[in-house]
Amino acid sequence: MYIIKTLENTSIRLIHKSFIDAFSDYQIKMKMPLEKFNQMLIRRGYVSEISVGAFRDDKLIGFILNGIRIFEGKLTVYDLGTGVLKEYRRQGIINNLFSYTKKLIKNIKAEQYLLEVIKTNDSALELYKNNNFKIRRELECFKMNKTDIKLDIKYETKHLDNLDFKKVIDFWDFIPSWQNSIDSINSTAISFLNSVVEIDNKIVGYGIIDKLSGDIAQIAVDKKFRRKGIGTSIMADLANNTESSTITLLNIDKQAKSILNFLEALGLNNYISQYEMTLTLLE
């Protein structure tokens, strides 16, 4: 048997161990040392009081890790990681964890529950659909070896310690997903590098990359200045300013054809597709 409770008195080290074990056979191979895991939790707004675990004795055998923020004007809980250890699967643990979670987040008057699920993860997709989650949009994920990125630098780039998002938000073709939102970037701002191109002292394009992981959280160019080499100049600068050997861009809206075409033209590999799903909690 096992008991279900919140994770507010559970160490990050124990959660990390369970996370690594649960995702050891995941469709995407994860490299997640403890420091990177802790950064992920901070970036995605982890809150232990609304995160839940299934415990057998002192062993964390299953979990749902949740964050909470205002997202697109709504008080939103975000599932930043759900997993069960391989030897405990198919025992209804996820369903029980999820039922417990729904009670918790309704008590705090959250308006919606948000998550992402890989499109080919049939069991998870069925679980969420059975619990009235609706597909909100499709998201594409890209990656490329840094050594394969050979770009002409036509514009000089500049690095800013602080980026005023009010000056660049109109460049967006889609609303960034939770982990790439402004709040997520600001929560771990020290880990990112901001690269911009300016013309006549005005920002016309920008990109934000994690200096260690190579994750590009955002990249966009003013619509009036596209197809001039600004985006490729920023991409080249970002690639030159990360320690990672791989560049990744996660959760690009499938309807954002301009940036999708840009990434494909650069040779990035579209390696996974996800659904962003929401459960309405307050009508």
mmCIF file of N, CA and C in Angstrom, residues 86-191:
data_model
loop_
_atom_site.group_PDB
_atom_site.id
_atom_site.type_symbol
_atom_site.label_atom_id
_atom_site.label_comp_id
_atom_site.label_asym_id
_atom_site.label_seq_id
_atom_site.Cartn_x
_atom_site.Cartn_y
_atom_site.Cartn_z
ATOM 1 N N LYS A 86 8.720 2.783 -12.532
ATOM 2 C CA LYS A 86 8.318 1.750 -13.480
ATOM 3 C C LYS A 86 7.653 0.555 -12.815
ATOM 4 N N GLU A 87 8.195 0.098 -11.680
ATOM 5 C CA GLU A 87 7.678 -1.107 -11.027
ATOM 6 C C GLU A 87 6.341 -0.893 -10.336
ATOM 7 N N TYR A 88 5.858 0.366 -10.283
ATOM 8 C CA TYR A 88 4.584 0.645 -9.623
ATOM 9 C C TYR A 88 3.513 1.140 -10.606
ATOM 10 N N ARG A 89 3.781 1.031 -11.871
ATOM 11 C CA ARG A 89 2.814 1.499 -12.867
ATOM 12 C C ARG A 89 1.656 0.511 -13.021
ATOM 13 N N ARG A 90 0.585 1.014 -13.635
ATOM 14 C CA ARG A 90 -0.620 0.219 -13.889
ATOM 15 C C ARG A 90 -1.285 -0.258 -12.593
ATOM 16 N N GLN A 91 -1.159 0.565 -11.560
ATOM 17 C CA GLN A 91 -1.808 0.263 -10.281
ATOM 18 C C GLN A 91 -2.773 1.376 -9.863
ATOM 19 N N GLY A 92 -3.040 2.300 -10.787
ATOM 20 C CA GLY A 92 -3.971 3.385 -10.511
ATOM 21 C C GLY A 92 -3.393 4.532 -9.717
ATOM 22 N N ILE A 93 -2.067 4.568 -9.564
ATOM 23 C CA ILE A 93 -1.447 5.614 -8.733
ATOM 24 C C ILE A 93 -1.649 6.996 -9.336
ATOM 25 N N ILE A 94 -1.448 7.131 -10.635
ATOM 26 C CA ILE A 94 -1.614 8.444 -11.270
ATOM 27 C C ILE A 94 -3.047 8.947 -11.116
ATOM 28 N N ASN A 95 -4.024 8.079 -11.316
ATOM 29 C CA ASN A 95 -5.416 8.492 -11.154
ATOM 30 C C ASN A 95 -5.681 8.994 -9.735
ATOM 31 N N ASN A 96 -5.131 8.304 -8.737
ATOM 32 C CA ASN A 96 -5.333 8.714 -7.349
ATOM 33 C C ASN A 96 -4.606 10.024 -7.039
ATOM 34 N N LEU A 97 -3.399 10.163 -7.572
ATOM 35 C CA LEU A 97 -2.665 11.417 -7.404
ATOM 36 C C LEU A 97 -3.421 12.577 -8.045
ATOM 37 N N PHE A 98 -3.981 12.319 -9.201
ATOM 38 C CA PHE A 98 -4.677 13.364 -9.926
ATOM 39 C C PHE A 98 -5.957 13.785 -9.205
ATOM 40 N N SER A 99 -6.677 12.815 -8.662
ATOM 41 C CA SER A 99 -7.891 13.141 -7.905
ATOM 42 C C SER A 99 -7.559 13.982 -6.688
ATOM 43 N N TYR A 100 -6.484 13.645 -6.010
ATOM 44 C CA TYR A 100 -6.025 14.396 -4.841
ATOM 45 C C TYR A 100 -5.634 15.815 -5.251
ATOM 46 N N THR A 101 -4.933 15.923 -6.378
ATOM 47 C CA THR A 101 -4.485 17.226 -6.881
ATOM 48 C C THR A 101 -5.660 18.133 -7.194
ATOM 49 N N LYS A 102 -6.666 17.605 -7.858
ATOM 50 C CA LYS A 102 -7.822 18.418 -8.240
ATOM 51 C C LYS A 102 -8.512 19.021 -7.016
ATOM 52 N N LYS A 103 -8.603 18.255 -5.937
ATOM 53 C CA LYS A 103 -9.206 18.785 -4.717
ATOM 54 C C LYS A 103 -8.371 19.922 -4.143
ATOM 55 N N LEU A 104 -7.043 19.741 -4.165
ATOM 56 C CA LEU A 104 -6.146 20.768 -3.638
ATOM 57 C C LEU A 104 -6.289 22.084 -4.397
ATOM 58 N N ILE A 105 -6.230 21.994 -5.708
ATOM 59 C CA ILE A 105 -6.178 23.230 -6.495
ATOM 60 C C ILE A 105 -7.549 23.909 -6.604
ATOM 61 N N LYS A 106 -8.611 23.149 -6.425
ATOM 62 C CA LYS A 106 -9.922 23.789 -6.362
ATOM 63 C C LYS A 106 -10.065 24.587 -5.076
ATOM 64 N N ASN A 107 -9.425 24.118 -4.007
ATOM 65 C CA ASN A 107 -9.494 24.817 -2.726
ATOM 66 C C ASN A 107 -8.816 26.180 -2.763
ATOM 67 N N ILE A 108 -7.848 26.344 -3.662
ATOM 68 C CA ILE A 108 -7.164 27.643 -3.751
ATOM 69 C C ILE A 108 -7.774 28.528 -4.834
ATOM 70 N N LYS A 109 -8.924 28.084 -5.361
ATOM 71 C CA LYS A 109 -9.695 28.887 -6.330
ATOM 72 C C LYS A 109 -8.942 29.109 -7.647
ATOM 73 N N ALA A 110 -8.102 28.152 -8.020
ATOM 74 C CA ALA A 110 -7.450 28.241 -9.328
ATOM 75 C C ALA A 110 -8.506 28.160 -10.422
ATOM 76 N N GLU A 111 -8.284 28.899 -11.496
ATOM 77 C CA GLU A 111 -9.272 28.946 -12.576
ATOM 78 C C GLU A 111 -9.058 27.857 -13.618
ATOM 79 N N GLN A 112 -7.787 27.429 -13.773
ATOM 80 C CA GLN A 112 -7.524 26.388 -14.756
ATOM 81 C C GLN A 112 -6.272 25.603 -14.383
ATOM 82 N N TYR A 113 -6.204 24.388 -14.947
ATOM 83 C CA TYR A 113 -5.061 23.496 -14.763
ATOM 84 C C TYR A 113 -4.467 23.285 -16.148
ATOM 85 N N LEU A 114 -3.167 23.516 -16.261
ATOM 86 C CA LEU A 114 -2.488 23.524 -17.551
ATOM 87 C C LEU A 114 -1.387 22.475 -17.566
ATOM 88 N N LEU A 115 -1.220 21.815 -18.703
ATOM 89 C CA LEU A 115 -0.135 20.845 -18.845
ATOM 90 C C LEU A 115 0.206 20.648 -20.306
ATOM 91 N N GLU A 116 1.326 19.957 -20.518
ATOM 92 C CA GLU A 116 1.718 19.545 -21.868
ATOM 93 C C GLU A 116 1.920 18.043 -21.870
ATOM 94 N N VAL A 117 1.568 17.408 -22.968
ATOM 95 C CA VAL A 117 1.725 15.965 -23.085
ATOM 96 C C VAL A 117 2.191 15.638 -24.500
ATOM 97 N N ILE A 118 3.159 14.752 -24.597
ATOM 98 C CA ILE A 118 3.648 14.324 -25.903
ATOM 99 C C ILE A 118 2.511 13.650 -26.666
ATOM 100 N N LYS A 119 2.351 13.991 -27.922
ATOM 101 C CA LYS A 119 1.208 13.532 -28.702
ATOM 102 C C LYS A 119 1.135 12.012 -28.814
ATOM 103 N N THR A 120 2.286 11.352 -28.762
ATOM 104 C CA THR A 120 2.297 9.893 -28.897
ATOM 105 C C THR A 120 2.193 9.166 -27.556
ATOM 106 N N ASN A 121 2.055 9.916 -26.452
ATOM 107 C CA ASN A 121 1.907 9.305 -25.130
ATOM 108 C C ASN A 121 0.431 8.971 -24.919
ATOM 109 N N ASP A 122 0.005 7.859 -25.501
ATOM 110 C CA ASP A 122 -1.422 7.526 -25.559
ATOM 111 C C ASP A 122 -2.057 7.365 -24.189
ATOM 112 N N SER A 123 -1.345 6.734 -23.249
ATOM 113 C CA SER A 123 -1.942 6.487 -21.931
ATOM 114 C C SER A 123 -2.189 7.789 -21.183
ATOM 115 N N ALA A 124 -1.210 8.707 -21.234
ATOM 116 C CA ALA A 124 -1.378 9.994 -20.555
ATOM 117 C C ALA A 124 -2.474 10.820 -21.230
ATOM 118 N N LEU A 125 -2.490 10.787 -22.540
ATOM 119 C CA LEU A 125 -3.489 11.552 -23.283
ATOM 120 C C LEU A 125 -4.898 11.052 -22.954
ATOM 121 N N GLU A 126 -5.060 9.751 -22.849
ATOM 122 C CA GLU A 126 -6.363 9.184 -22.505
ATOM 123 C C GLU A 126 -6.778 9.595 -21.093
ATOM 124 N N LEU A 127 -5.803 9.558 -20.160
ATOM 125 C CA LEU A 127 -6.090 9.968 -18.781
ATOM 126 C C LEU A 127 -6.604 11.399 -18.738
ATOM 127 N N TYR A 128 -5.921 12.311 -19.423
ATOM 128 C CA TYR A 128 -6.306 13.716 -19.372
ATOM 129 C C TYR A 128 -7.646 13.962 -20.055
ATOM 130 N N LYS A 129 -7.872 13.309 -21.175
ATOM 131 C CA LYS A 129 -9.159 13.472 -21.863
ATOM 132 C C LYS A 129 -10.302 12.947 -21.001
ATOM 133 N N ASN A 130 -10.060 11.832 -20.317
ATOM 134 C CA ASN A 130 -11.093 11.268 -19.439
ATOM 135 C C ASN A 130 -11.395 12.180 -18.262
ATOM 136 N N ASN A 131 -10.449 13.063 -17.935
ATOM 137 C CA ASN A 131 -10.640 14.020 -16.847
ATOM 138 C C ASN A 131 -11.007 15.407 -17.360
ATOM 139 N N ASN A 132 -11.513 15.444 -18.593
ATOM 140 C CA ASN A 132 -12.091 16.669 -19.175
ATOM 141 C C ASN A 132 -11.078 17.738 -19.551
ATOM 142 N N PHE A 133 -9.802 17.383 -19.693
ATOM 143 C CA PHE A 133 -8.846 18.316 -20.276
ATOM 144 C C PHE A 133 -9.152 18.480 -21.769
ATOM 145 N N LYS A 134 -8.988 19.690 -22.244
ATOM 146 C CA LYS A 134 -9.203 19.989 -23.658
ATOM 147 C C LYS A 134 -7.890 20.423 -24.308
ATOM 148 N N ILE A 135 -7.685 19.995 -25.531
ATOM 149 C CA ILE A 135 -6.490 20.418 -26.264
ATOM 150 C C ILE A 135 -6.609 21.900 -26.595
ATOM 151 N N ARG A 136 -5.624 22.645 -26.177
ATOM 152 C CA ARG A 136 -5.621 24.100 -26.391
ATOM 153 C C ARG A 136 -4.871 24.462 -27.668
ATOM 154 N N ARG A 137 -3.730 23.806 -27.876
ATOM 155 C CA ARG A 137 -2.959 24.026 -29.096
ATOM 156 C C ARG A 137 -1.899 22.941 -29.217
ATOM 157 N N GLU A 138 -1.294 22.870 -30.403
ATOM 158 C CA GLU A 138 -0.212 21.927 -30.656
ATOM 159 C C GLU A 138 1.117 22.678 -30.622
ATOM 160 N N LEU A 139 2.117 22.052 -30.030
ATOM 161 C CA LEU A 139 3.420 22.681 -29.851
ATOM 162 C C LEU A 139 4.515 21.811 -30.445
ATOM 163 N N GLU A 140 5.464 22.438 -31.129
ATOM 164 C CA GLU A 140 6.564 21.719 -31.759
ATOM 165 C C GLU A 140 7.875 22.050 -31.043
ATOM 166 N N CYS A 141 8.755 21.040 -30.956
ATOM 167 C CA CYS A 141 10.042 21.198 -30.278
ATOM 168 C C CYS A 141 11.177 20.914 -31.255
ATOM 169 N N PHE A 142 12.212 21.744 -31.199
ATOM 170 C CA PHE A 142 13.311 21.677 -32.160
ATOM 171 C C PHE A 142 14.649 21.567 -31.432
ATOM 172 N N LYS A 143 15.609 20.952 -32.101
ATOM 173 C CA LYS A 143 16.971 20.925 -31.567
ATOM 174 C C LYS A 143 17.969 20.812 -32.711
ATOM 175 N N MET A 144 19.232 21.110 -32.377
ATOM 176 C CA MET A 144 20.297 21.057 -33.370
ATOM 177 C C MET A 144 21.640 21.068 -32.647
ATOM 178 N N ASN A 145 22.589 20.322 -33.175
ATOM 179 C CA ASN A 145 23.950 20.395 -32.641
ATOM 180 C C ASN A 145 24.528 21.765 -32.944
ATOM 181 N N LYS A 146 25.143 22.359 -31.944
ATOM 182 C CA LYS A 146 25.658 23.713 -32.113
ATOM 183 C C LYS A 146 26.674 23.808 -33.247
ATOM 184 N N THR A 147 27.459 22.757 -33.433
ATOM 185 C CA THR A 147 28.491 22.772 -34.482
ATOM 186 C C THR A 147 27.889 22.784 -35.880
ATOM 187 N N ASP A 148 26.613 22.391 -35.998
ATOM 188 C CA ASP A 148 25.947 22.369 -37.310
ATOM 189 C C ASP A 148 25.335 23.712 -37.676
ATOM 190 N N ILE A 149 25.341 24.631 -36.727
ATOM 191 C CA ILE A 149 24.758 25.948 -36.993
ATOM 192 C C ILE A 149 25.823 26.845 -37.603
ATOM 193 N N LYS A 150 25.710 27.041 -38.897
ATOM 194 C CA LYS A 150 26.659 27.900 -39.623
ATOM 195 C C LYS A 150 25.866 29.040 -40.240
ATOM 196 N N LEU A 151 25.951 30.177 -39.593
ATOM 197 C CA LEU A 151 25.123 31.309 -39.989
ATOM 198 C C LEU A 151 25.966 32.538 -40.284
ATOM 199 N N ASP A 152 25.547 33.290 -41.270
ATOM 200 C CA ASP A 152 26.183 34.569 -41.558
ATOM 201 C C ASP A 152 25.691 35.610 -40.555
ATOM 202 N N ILE A 153 26.623 36.335 -39.978
ATOM 203 C CA ILE A 153 26.264 37.386 -39.036
ATOM 204 C C ILE A 153 26.254 38.715 -39.787
ATOM 205 N N LYS A 154 25.063 39.197 -40.087
ATOM 206 C CA LYS A 154 24.917 40.432 -40.857
ATOM 207 C C LYS A 154 24.739 41.648 -39.950
ATOM 208 N N TYR A 155 24.310 41.386 -38.729
ATOM 209 C CA TYR A 155 24.032 42.489 -37.812
ATOM 210 C C TYR A 155 24.792 42.283 -36.507
ATOM 211 N N GLU A 156 25.275 43.355 -35.957
ATOM 212 C CA GLU A 156 25.927 43.296 -34.659
ATOM 213 C C GLU A 156 24.882 43.087 -33.580
ATOM 214 N N THR A 157 25.193 42.213 -32.642
ATOM 215 C CA THR A 157 24.282 41.964 -31.534
ATOM 216 C C THR A 157 24.813 42.621 -30.260
ATOM 217 N N LYS A 158 23.899 42.821 -29.344
ATOM 218 C CA LYS A 158 24.221 43.473 -28.082
ATOM 219 C C LYS A 158 23.601 42.654 -26.952
ATOM 220 N N HIS A 159 24.313 42.546 -25.843
ATOM 221 C CA HIS A 159 23.796 41.793 -24.697
ATOM 222 C C HIS A 159 23.279 42.750 -23.633
ATOM 223 N N LEU A 160 22.048 42.501 -23.192
ATOM 224 C CA LEU A 160 21.427 43.348 -22.184
ATOM 225 C C LEU A 160 21.287 42.582 -20.877
ATOM 226 N N ASP A 161 21.641 43.231 -19.771
ATOM 227 C CA ASP A 161 21.440 42.607 -18.465
ATOM 228 C C ASP A 161 19.957 42.465 -18.152
ATOM 229 N N ASN A 162 19.193 43.464 -18.552
ATOM 230 C CA ASN A 162 17.746 43.444 -18.325
ATOM 231 C C ASN A 162 17.026 43.791 -19.619
ATOM 232 N N LEU A 163 16.096 42.940 -20.015
ATOM 233 C CA LEU A 163 15.328 43.169 -21.230
ATOM 234 C C LEU A 163 13.937 43.677 -20.862
ATOM 235 N N ASP A 164 13.557 44.811 -21.421
ATOM 236 C CA ASP A 164 12.219 45.356 -21.195
ATOM 237 C C ASP A 164 11.265 44.666 -22.174
ATOM 238 N N PHE A 165 10.497 43.719 -21.670
ATOM 239 C CA PHE A 165 9.622 42.935 -22.547
ATOM 240 C C PHE A 165 8.540 43.790 -23.196
ATOM 241 N N LYS A 166 8.213 44.912 -22.592
ATOM 242 C CA LYS A 166 7.205 45.781 -23.192
ATOM 243 C C LYS A 166 7.645 46.278 -24.574
ATOM 244 N N LYS A 167 8.964 46.302 -24.798
ATOM 245 C CA LYS A 167 9.482 46.795 -26.075
ATOM 246 C C LYS A 167 9.495 45.722 -27.166
ATOM 247 N N VAL A 168 9.279 44.463 -26.775
ATOM 248 C CA VAL A 168 9.421 43.380 -27.764
ATOM 249 C C VAL A 168 8.196 42.485 -27.864
ATOM 250 N N ILE A 169 7.231 42.670 -26.980
ATOM 251 C CA ILE A 169 6.092 41.762 -26.955
ATOM 252 C C ILE A 169 5.290 41.792 -28.254
ATOM 253 N N ASP A 170 5.311 42.922 -28.938
ATOM 254 C CA ASP A 170 4.586 43.023 -30.210
ATOM 255 C C ASP A 170 5.256 42.223 -31.330
ATOM 256 N N PHE A 171 6.476 41.741 -31.091
ATOM 257 C CA PHE A 171 7.171 40.929 -32.102
ATOM 258 C C PHE A 171 6.621 39.502 -32.148
ATOM 259 N N TRP A 172 5.925 39.097 -31.087
ATOM 260 C CA TRP A 172 5.510 37.703 -30.953
ATOM 261 C C TRP A 172 4.499 37.287 -32.019
ATOM 262 N N ASP A 173 4.652 36.072 -32.506
ATOM 263 C CA ASP A 173 3.644 35.447 -33.368
ATOM 264 C C ASP A 173 2.729 34.527 -32.575
ATOM 265 N N PHE A 174 3.103 34.223 -31.325
ATOM 266 C CA PHE A 174 2.278 33.375 -30.474
ATOM 267 C C PHE A 174 2.640 33.645 -29.015
ATOM 268 N N ILE A 175 1.746 33.276 -28.124
ATOM 269 C CA ILE A 175 1.987 33.432 -26.694
ATOM 270 C C ILE A 175 2.928 32.319 -26.238
ATOM 271 N N PRO A 176 4.068 32.644 -25.624
ATOM 272 C CA PRO A 176 4.984 31.600 -25.160
ATOM 273 C C PRO A 176 4.311 30.655 -24.169
ATOM 274 N N SER A 177 4.738 29.400 -24.183
ATOM 275 C CA SER A 177 4.210 28.428 -23.235
ATOM 276 C C SER A 177 4.687 28.784 -21.825
ATOM 277 N N TRP A 178 4.149 28.081 -20.840
ATOM 278 C CA TRP A 178 4.424 28.380 -19.424
ATOM 279 C C TRP A 178 5.913 28.504 -19.137
ATOM 280 N N GLN A 179 6.704 27.506 -19.549
ATOM 281 C CA GLN A 179 8.121 27.496 -19.181
ATOM 282 C C GLN A 179 8.934 28.547 -19.915
ATOM 283 N N ASN A 180 8.366 29.131 -20.974
ATOM 284 C CA ASN A 180 9.050 30.180 -21.727
ATOM 285 C C ASN A 180 8.410 31.551 -21.521
ATOM 286 N N SER A 181 7.501 31.631 -20.568
ATOM 287 C CA SER A 181 6.805 32.887 -20.318
ATOM 288 C C SER A 181 7.747 33.907 -19.680
ATOM 289 N N ILE A 182 7.311 35.149 -19.659
ATOM 290 C CA ILE A 182 8.106 36.211 -19.057
ATOM 291 C C ILE A 182 8.359 35.909 -17.578
ATOM 292 N N ASP A 183 7.340 35.448 -16.871
ATOM 293 C CA ASP A 183 7.509 35.131 -15.446
ATOM 294 C C ASP A 183 8.540 34.020 -15.249
ATOM 295 N N SER A 184 8.524 33.011 -16.113
ATOM 296 C CA SER A 184 9.478 31.913 -15.982
ATOM 297 C C SER A 184 10.900 32.395 -16.233
ATOM 298 N N ILE A 185 11.069 33.223 -17.241
ATOM 299 C CA ILE A 185 12.399 33.760 -17.544
ATOM 300 C C ILE A 185 12.892 34.643 -16.395
ATOM 301 N N ASN A 186 12.026 35.506 -15.893
ATOM 302 C CA ASN A 186 12.427 36.406 -14.808
ATOM 303 C C ASN A 186 12.756 35.658 -13.516
ATOM 304 N N SER A 187 12.145 34.496 -13.322
ATOM 305 C CA SER A 187 12.372 33.746 -12.085
ATOM 306 C C SER A 187 13.791 33.204 -11.990
ATOM 307 N N THR A 188 14.428 32.984 -13.147
ATOM 308 C CA THR A 188 15.818 32.506 -13.162
ATOM 309 C C THR A 188 16.641 33.361 -14.126
ATOM 310 N N ALA A 189 16.443 34.664 -14.043
ATOM 311 C CA ALA A 189 17.040 35.589 -15.012
ATOM 312 C C ALA A 189 18.554 35.464 -15.107
ATOM 313 N N ILE A 190 19.197 35.145 -14.000
ATOM 314 C CA ILE A 190 20.659 35.083 -13.986
ATOM 315 C C ILE A 190 21.195 33.973 -14.893
ATOM 316 N N SER A 191 20.378 32.989 -15.198
ATOM 317 C CA SER A 191 20.837 31.861 -16.016
ATOM 318 C C SER A 191 20.737 32.146 -17.515
#
